[in-house]
PDB file of C-alpha atoms in Angstrom:
ATOM      1  CA  MET A  10      -1.132 173.958 126.934  1.00 51.00           C
ATOM      2  CA  SER A  11       2.258 172.413 127.286  1.00 50.00           C
ATOM      3  CA  ASN A  12       3.639 175.824 128.306  1.00 54.00           C
ATOM      4  CA  ARG A  13       0.949 176.114 130.991  1.00 53.00           C
ATOM      5  CA  TYR A  14       1.597 172.559 132.110  1.00 51.00           C
ATOM      6  CA  GLY A  15       5.354 173.264 132.211  1.00 53.00           C
ATOM      7  CA  ALA A  16       4.792 176.454 134.227  1.00 52.00           C
ATOM      8  CA  LYS A  17       2.590 174.595 136.707  1.00 53.00           C
ATOM      9  CA  THR A  18       5.197 171.882 137.028  1.00 53.00           C
ATOM     10  CA  ARG A  19       7.970 174.433 137.616  1.00 56.00           C
ATOM     11  CA  ARG A  20       5.843 176.211 140.252  1.00 58.00           C
ATOM     12  CA  ALA A  21       5.082 172.884 141.975  1.00 54.00           C
ATOM     13  CA  ALA A  22       8.771 171.964 141.925  1.00 52.00           C
ATOM     14  CA  ALA A  23       9.710 175.394 143.303  1.00 52.00           C
ATOM     15  CA  ALA A  24       7.101 175.058 146.047  1.00 53.00           C
ATOM     16  CA  ALA A  25       8.421 171.603 146.897  1.00 51.00           C
ATOM     17  CA  LEU A  26      11.951 173.004 147.057  1.00 50.00           C
ATOM     18  CA  VAL A  27      10.794 175.782 149.397  1.00 49.00           C
ATOM     19  CA  VAL A  28       9.075 173.247 151.649  1.00 48.00           C
ATOM     20  CA  VAL A  29      12.184 171.042 151.699  1.00 48.00           C
ATOM     21  CA  ALA A  30      14.399 174.061 152.393  1.00 49.00           C
ATOM     22  CA  LEU A  31      12.159 175.178 155.254  1.00 46.00           C
ATOM     23  CA  THR A  32      12.084 171.665 156.674  1.00 48.00           C
ATOM     24  CA  VAL A  33      15.876 171.408 156.514  1.00 45.00           C
ATOM     25  CA  SER A  34      16.344 174.842 158.084  1.00 46.00           C
ATOM     26  CA  LEU A  35      13.844 174.068 160.848  1.00 43.00           C
ATOM     27  CA  THR A  36      15.545 170.764 161.482  1.00 45.00           C
ATOM     28  CA  ALA A  37      18.888 172.539 161.565  1.00 46.00           C
ATOM     29  CA  CYS A  38      17.451 175.070 163.993  1.00 46.00           C
ATOM     30  CA  GLY A  39      16.085 172.205 166.008  1.00 48.00           C
ATOM     31  CA  GLY A  40      19.533 170.652 165.919  1.00 46.00           C
ATOM     32  CA  ASP A  41      21.017 173.909 167.131  1.00 47.00           C
ATOM     33  CA  ASP A  42      18.417 174.057 169.873  1.00 46.00           C
ATOM     34  CA  ASN A  43      19.273 170.521 170.806  1.00 46.00           C
ATOM     35  CA  GLY A  44      22.922 171.508 170.878  1.00 46.00           C
ATOM     36  CA  SER A  45      22.154 174.408 173.147  1.00 44.00           C
ATOM     37  CA  GLY A  46      19.424 172.212 174.567  1.00 45.00           C
ATOM     38  CA  GLY A  47      22.248 169.980 175.667  1.00 45.00           C
ATOM     39  CA  LYS A  48      23.475 172.953 177.603  1.00 44.00           C
ATOM     40  CA  ASP A  49      19.914 173.606 178.725  1.00 44.00           C
ATOM     41  CA  SER A  50      19.582 169.974 179.677  1.00 40.00           C
ATOM     42  CA  ASP A  51      22.764 170.405 181.673  1.00 43.00           C
ATOM     43  CA  LYS A  52      21.003 173.283 183.333  1.00 38.00           C
ATOM     44  CA  SER A  53      17.959 171.123 183.896  1.00 36.00           C
ATOM     45  CA  THR A  54      20.080 168.365 185.334  1.00 36.00           C
ATOM     46  CA  SER A  55      21.658 170.939 187.573  1.00 35.00           C
ATOM     47  CA  ALA A  56      18.160 172.089 188.574  1.00 39.00           C
ATOM     48  CA  PRO A  57      17.278 168.907 190.462  1.00 40.00           C
ATOM     49  CA  PRO A  58      20.338 169.256 192.694  1.00 42.00           C
ATOM     50  CA  GLY A  59      19.087 172.775 193.297  1.00 42.00           C
ATOM     51  CA  LYS A  60      15.786 171.231 194.268  1.00 39.00           C
ATOM     52  CA  ASP A  61      17.700 168.714 196.334  1.00 40.00           C
ATOM     53  CA  GLU A  62      19.529 171.490 198.174  1.00 39.00           C
ATOM     54  CA  PRO A  63      16.678 171.806 200.699  1.00 36.00           C
ATOM     55  CA  LYS A  64      17.232 168.151 201.618  1.00 36.00           C
ATOM     56  CA  PRO A  65      19.483 169.111 204.514  1.00 37.00           C
ATOM     57  CA  SER A  66      16.490 170.966 205.971  1.00 36.00           C
ATOM     58  CA  GLU A  67      14.378 167.900 205.263  1.00 39.00           C
ATOM     59  CA  GLY A  68      16.851 166.068 207.457  1.00 39.00           C
ATOM     60  CA  ASN A  69      15.743 168.453 210.201  1.00 43.00           C
ATOM     61  CA  THR A  70      12.317 166.798 210.256  1.00 49.00           C
ATOM     62  CA  VAL A  71      13.658 164.639 213.097  1.00 53.00           C
ATOM     63  CA  PRO A  72      12.579 166.440 216.260  1.00 51.00           C
ATOM     64  CA  ASP A  73      15.190 168.709 217.782  1.00 64.00           C
ATOM     65  CA  THR A  74      15.035 167.323 221.293  1.00 68.00           C
ATOM     66  CA  SER A  75      17.082 170.204 222.683  1.00 76.00           C
ATOM     67  CA  LYS A  76      13.851 172.205 223.004  1.00 88.00           C
ATOM     68  CA  THR A  77      10.624 171.076 224.679  1.00 92.00           C
ATOM     69  CA  LEU A  78       7.413 173.005 224.026  1.00 93.00           C
ATOM     70  CA  ALA A  79       5.181 170.749 226.123  1.00 94.00           C
ATOM     71  CA  THR A  80       5.086 167.403 227.884  1.00 94.00           C
ATOM     72  CA  ILE A  81       1.726 165.635 228.024  1.00 94.00           C
ATOM     73  CA  ASN A  82       1.319 162.740 230.470  1.00 93.00           C
ATOM     74  CA  GLY A  83      -1.665 160.518 229.826  1.00 89.00           C
ATOM     75  CA  SER A  84      -3.306 158.071 232.194  1.00 84.00           C
ATOM     76  CA  ASN A  85      -2.965 155.442 229.455  1.00 86.00           C
ATOM     77  CA  GLY A  86       0.790 154.933 229.968  1.00 91.00           C
ATOM     78  CA  PHE A  87       1.876 157.286 227.178  1.00 94.00           C
ATOM     79  CA  GLN A  88       3.831 160.500 227.403  1.00 95.00           C
ATOM     80  CA  ILE A  89       3.960 162.911 224.472  1.00 95.00           C
ATOM     81  CA  THR A  90       6.745 165.472 224.274  1.00 95.00           C
ATOM     82  CA  ILE A  91       6.322 168.238 221.687  1.00 95.00           C
ATOM     83  CA  HIS A  92       9.672 169.543 220.447  1.00 96.00           C
ATOM     84  CA  SER A  93       8.640 171.868 217.634  1.00 94.00           C
ATOM     85  CA  ALA A  94       5.691 173.573 215.977  1.00 95.00           C
ATOM     86  CA  ALA A  95       7.241 175.196 212.923  1.00 94.00           C
ATOM     87  CA  ARG A  96       5.680 177.150 210.070  1.00 94.00           C
ATOM     88  CA  ASP A  97       6.964 176.634 206.550  1.00 90.00           C
ATOM     89  CA  ALA A  98       6.797 178.739 203.393  1.00 85.00           C
ATOM     90  CA  GLY A  99       3.959 176.646 201.971  1.00 88.00           C
ATOM     91  CA  GLY A 100       1.507 177.832 204.629  1.00 91.00           C
ATOM     92  CA  PHE A 101       1.719 174.701 206.761  1.00 94.00           C
ATOM     93  CA  LEU A 102       2.483 174.111 210.416  1.00 96.00           C
ATOM     94  CA  THR A 103       4.346 170.934 211.303  1.00 96.00           C
ATOM     95  CA  VAL A 104       4.203 169.665 214.865  1.00 96.00           C
ATOM     96  CA  SER A 105       6.834 167.087 215.774  1.00 95.00           C
ATOM     97  CA  GLY A 106       7.801 165.269 218.898  1.00 95.00           C
ATOM     98  CA  VAL A 107       8.200 161.943 220.628  1.00 95.00           C
ATOM     99  CA  LEU A 108       5.677 159.414 221.915  1.00 95.00           C
ATOM    100  CA  LYS A 109       7.036 157.417 224.857  1.00 95.00           C
ATOM    101  CA  ASN A 110       5.614 154.392 226.636  1.00 94.00           C
ATOM    102  CA  THR A 111       6.073 155.185 230.338  1.00 94.00           C
ATOM    103  CA  SER A 112       4.281 152.078 231.560  1.00 91.00           C
ATOM    104  CA  GLY A 113       5.926 148.819 232.509  1.00 89.00           C
ATOM    105  CA  GLN A 114       4.420 146.863 229.613  1.00 93.00           C
ATOM    106  CA  ARG A 115       3.889 147.024 225.868  1.00 93.00           C
ATOM    107  CA  GLN A 116       1.169 149.564 225.002  1.00 92.00           C
ATOM    108  CA  PHE A 117      -0.875 150.210 221.870  1.00 90.00           C
ATOM    109  CA  PRO A 118      -1.942 153.754 220.908  1.00 90.00           C
ATOM    110  CA  PRO A 119      -5.681 154.298 221.518  1.00 89.00           C
ATOM    111  CA  LEU A 120      -7.956 153.939 218.490  1.00 86.00           C
ATOM    112  CA  GLN A 121      -9.354 157.414 219.242  1.00 89.00           C
ATOM    113  CA  TRP A 122      -6.030 158.924 218.111  1.00 90.00           C
ATOM    114  CA  ASN A 123      -6.858 157.816 214.538  1.00 88.00           C
ATOM    115  CA  GLY A 124      -9.724 160.278 214.182  1.00 82.00           C
ATOM    116  CA  GLU A 125     -13.354 159.613 213.369  1.00 78.00           C
ATOM    117  CA  GLU A 126     -13.340 160.003 209.584  1.00 77.00           C
ATOM    118  CA  SER A 127     -13.805 156.831 207.567  1.00 70.00           C
ATOM    119  CA  GLN A 128     -11.100 157.950 205.119  1.00 68.00           C
ATOM    120  CA  VAL A 129      -8.418 158.147 207.794  1.00 68.00           C
ATOM    121  CA  LYS A 130      -9.507 154.989 209.597  1.00 67.00           C
ATOM    122  CA  ARG A 131      -8.290 152.938 206.641  1.00 72.00           C
ATOM    123  CA  THR A 132      -4.716 154.188 207.208  1.00 74.00           C
ATOM    124  CA  GLY A 133      -4.581 152.341 210.495  1.00 78.00           C
ATOM    125  CA  PRO A 134      -3.173 153.693 213.760  1.00 87.00           C
ATOM    126  CA  SER A 135      -2.059 157.332 213.410  1.00 90.00           C
ATOM    127  CA  PHE A 136      -2.208 160.823 214.924  1.00 92.00           C
ATOM    128  CA  ALA A 137      -4.990 161.927 212.538  1.00 91.00           C
ATOM    129  CA  GLY A 138      -7.232 162.737 215.500  1.00 92.00           C
ATOM    130  CA  MET A 139      -4.873 165.456 216.724  1.00 94.00           C
ATOM    131  CA  THR A 140      -6.216 169.025 216.491  1.00 95.00           C
ATOM    132  CA  LEU A 141      -4.925 172.521 217.183  1.00 97.00           C
ATOM    133  CA  ILE A 142      -7.101 175.234 218.727  1.00 96.00           C
ATOM    134  CA  ASP A 143      -6.443 178.891 217.992  1.00 95.00           C
ATOM    135  CA  LYS A 144      -8.265 180.592 220.870  1.00 92.00           C
ATOM    136  CA  GLU A 145      -7.648 184.097 219.559  1.00 88.00           C
ATOM    137  CA  GLY A 146      -8.899 183.294 216.062  1.00 88.00           C
ATOM    138  CA  LYS A 147     -11.562 180.951 217.442  1.00 92.00           C
ATOM    139  CA  LYS A 148     -10.630 178.209 214.976  1.00 95.00           C
ATOM    140  CA  ARG A 149      -9.872 174.507 215.175  1.00 96.00           C
ATOM    141  CA  TYR A 150      -7.261 173.043 212.798  1.00 96.00           C
ATOM    142  CA  TYR A 151      -7.294 169.397 211.738  1.00 94.00           C
ATOM    143  CA  VAL A 152      -4.452 167.279 210.401  1.00 94.00           C
ATOM    144  CA  LEU A 153      -4.186 167.847 206.655  1.00 93.00           C
ATOM    145  CA  ARG A 154      -5.185 165.114 204.186  1.00 90.00           C
ATOM    146  CA  ASP A 155      -3.599 164.341 200.841  1.00 89.00           C
ATOM    147  CA  THR A 156      -5.606 164.004 197.625  1.00 88.00           C
ATOM    148  CA  ASP A 157      -6.359 160.356 198.444  1.00 84.00           C
ATOM    149  CA  GLY A 158      -7.684 161.233 201.894  1.00 83.00           C
ATOM    150  CA  PHE A 159      -4.643 159.965 203.811  1.00 88.00           C
ATOM    151  CA  PRO A 160      -3.605 162.096 206.792  1.00 91.00           C
ATOM    152  CA  LEU A 161      -0.306 163.985 206.690  1.00 92.00           C
ATOM    153  CA  THR A 162       0.917 162.539 209.948  1.00 92.00           C
ATOM    154  CA  THR A 163       2.793 159.535 211.301  1.00 90.00           C
ATOM    155  CA  THR A 164       0.806 156.407 210.457  1.00 88.00           C
ATOM    156  CA  GLY A 165       1.232 152.695 211.031  1.00 86.00           C
ATOM    157  CA  LEU A 166       1.750 153.070 214.756  1.00 85.00           C
ATOM    158  CA  SER A 167       1.978 149.709 216.428  1.00 86.00           C
ATOM    159  CA  GLY A 168       2.669 148.562 219.937  1.00 89.00           C
ATOM    160  CA  VAL A 169       5.379 150.453 221.793  1.00 92.00           C
ATOM    161  CA  ASP A 170       7.510 148.444 224.193  1.00 93.00           C
ATOM    162  CA  ALA A 171       7.922 149.608 227.800  1.00 92.00           C
ATOM    163  CA  GLY A 172      10.303 152.555 228.038  1.00 91.00           C
ATOM    164  CA  LYS A 173      10.601 152.894 224.241  1.00 94.00           C
ATOM    165  CA  SER A 174       9.916 156.018 222.184  1.00 94.00           C
ATOM    166  CA  VAL A 175       8.631 156.745 218.675  1.00 93.00           C
ATOM    167  CA  ASP A 176       9.187 160.008 216.761  1.00 94.00           C
ATOM    168  CA  PHE A 177       6.081 161.512 215.183  1.00 94.00           C
ATOM    169  CA  PHE A 178       4.868 164.496 213.179  1.00 95.00           C
ATOM    170  CA  ALA A 179       1.528 165.987 212.176  1.00 95.00           C
ATOM    171  CA  GLN A 180       0.975 168.698 209.576  1.00 96.00           C
ATOM    172  CA  PHE A 181      -1.759 171.341 209.804  1.00 96.00           C
ATOM    173  CA  PRO A 182      -2.811 174.466 207.949  1.00 96.00           C
ATOM    174  CA  ALA A 183      -0.833 177.311 209.518  1.00 94.00           C
ATOM    175  CA  PRO A 184      -2.789 179.730 211.697  1.00 94.00           C
ATOM    176  CA  PRO A 185      -2.374 183.453 210.906  1.00 93.00           C
ATOM    177  CA  ASP A 186       1.063 184.947 211.583  1.00 91.00           C
ATOM    178  CA  THR A 187      -0.452 186.894 214.463  1.00 92.00           C
ATOM    179  CA  THR A 188      -1.157 183.621 216.292  1.00 93.00           C
ATOM    180  CA  SER A 189       1.853 182.661 218.386  1.00 93.00           C
ATOM    181  CA  LYS A 190       0.317 179.936 220.577  1.00 95.00           C
ATOM    182  CA  VAL A 191      -2.199 177.142 220.055  1.00 96.00           C
ATOM    183  CA  ASP A 192      -3.689 174.411 222.202  1.00 96.00           C
ATOM    184  CA  LEU A 193      -2.835 170.884 221.093  1.00 96.00           C
ATOM    185  CA  GLN A 194      -5.538 168.293 221.690  1.00 95.00           C
ATOM    186  CA  LEU A 195      -5.326 164.541 221.267  1.00 94.00           C
ATOM    187  CA  PRO A 196      -8.157 162.273 222.414  1.00 92.00           C
ATOM    188  CA  MET A 197      -7.659 160.729 225.864  1.00 91.00           C
ATOM    189  CA  MET A 198      -4.759 163.093 226.622  1.00 94.00           C
ATOM    190  CA  PRO A 199      -4.706 166.409 228.489  1.00 95.00           C
ATOM    191  CA  THR A 200      -4.647 169.607 226.414  1.00 95.00           C
ATOM    192  CA  ALA A 201      -1.310 171.402 226.124  1.00 95.00           C
ATOM    193  CA  THR A 202      -0.470 174.926 224.957  1.00 95.00           C
ATOM    194  CA  ILE A 203       2.457 175.102 222.532  1.00 95.00           C
ATOM    195  CA  GLU A 204       4.331 178.028 221.038  1.00 93.00           C
ATOM    196  CA  ILE A 205       4.632 178.349 217.248  1.00 93.00           C
ATOM    197  CA  SER A 206       8.039 179.142 215.797  1.00 87.00           C
TER     198      SER A 206
END
């Protein structure tokens, strides 16, 4: 029995040694991975700058005022100038421009511009009521909402002093590539046809 007991003990010790050896080798491999992982982490730290490379184009979100797609004059003392309606790779269409107070006194954007949905009303004054009409496709496009229901447009609009301007944007689902023009509608303002770039 002592021989059997001794054999069992030797097998248990050998198994323990194998487990320890595997653990050490895996740890060593993990250490090697961490060493090369350091290089990988250098790659990953270089990845964010790669992601940051598009930031110069993000800087282009300010309207390029050298081009005017449409000028909309409202009877409420506001003038809206649309400078761009650009598609992006994500399947969105971003409309940007300038809101100007052409009256002789401080003006507040109409509440109707906020849209009628209860979710967007809580964001306060905005351009969430803006829509695009694709006459060819017979579709109406609304300002996109994020996962919390907030509109993807300029929000927090307050009073605009006489003669002053405010840059704005509004993001929509992009119409099909075959659609080159859409009608822009904003409550209490005339409709304007704009060209998509």
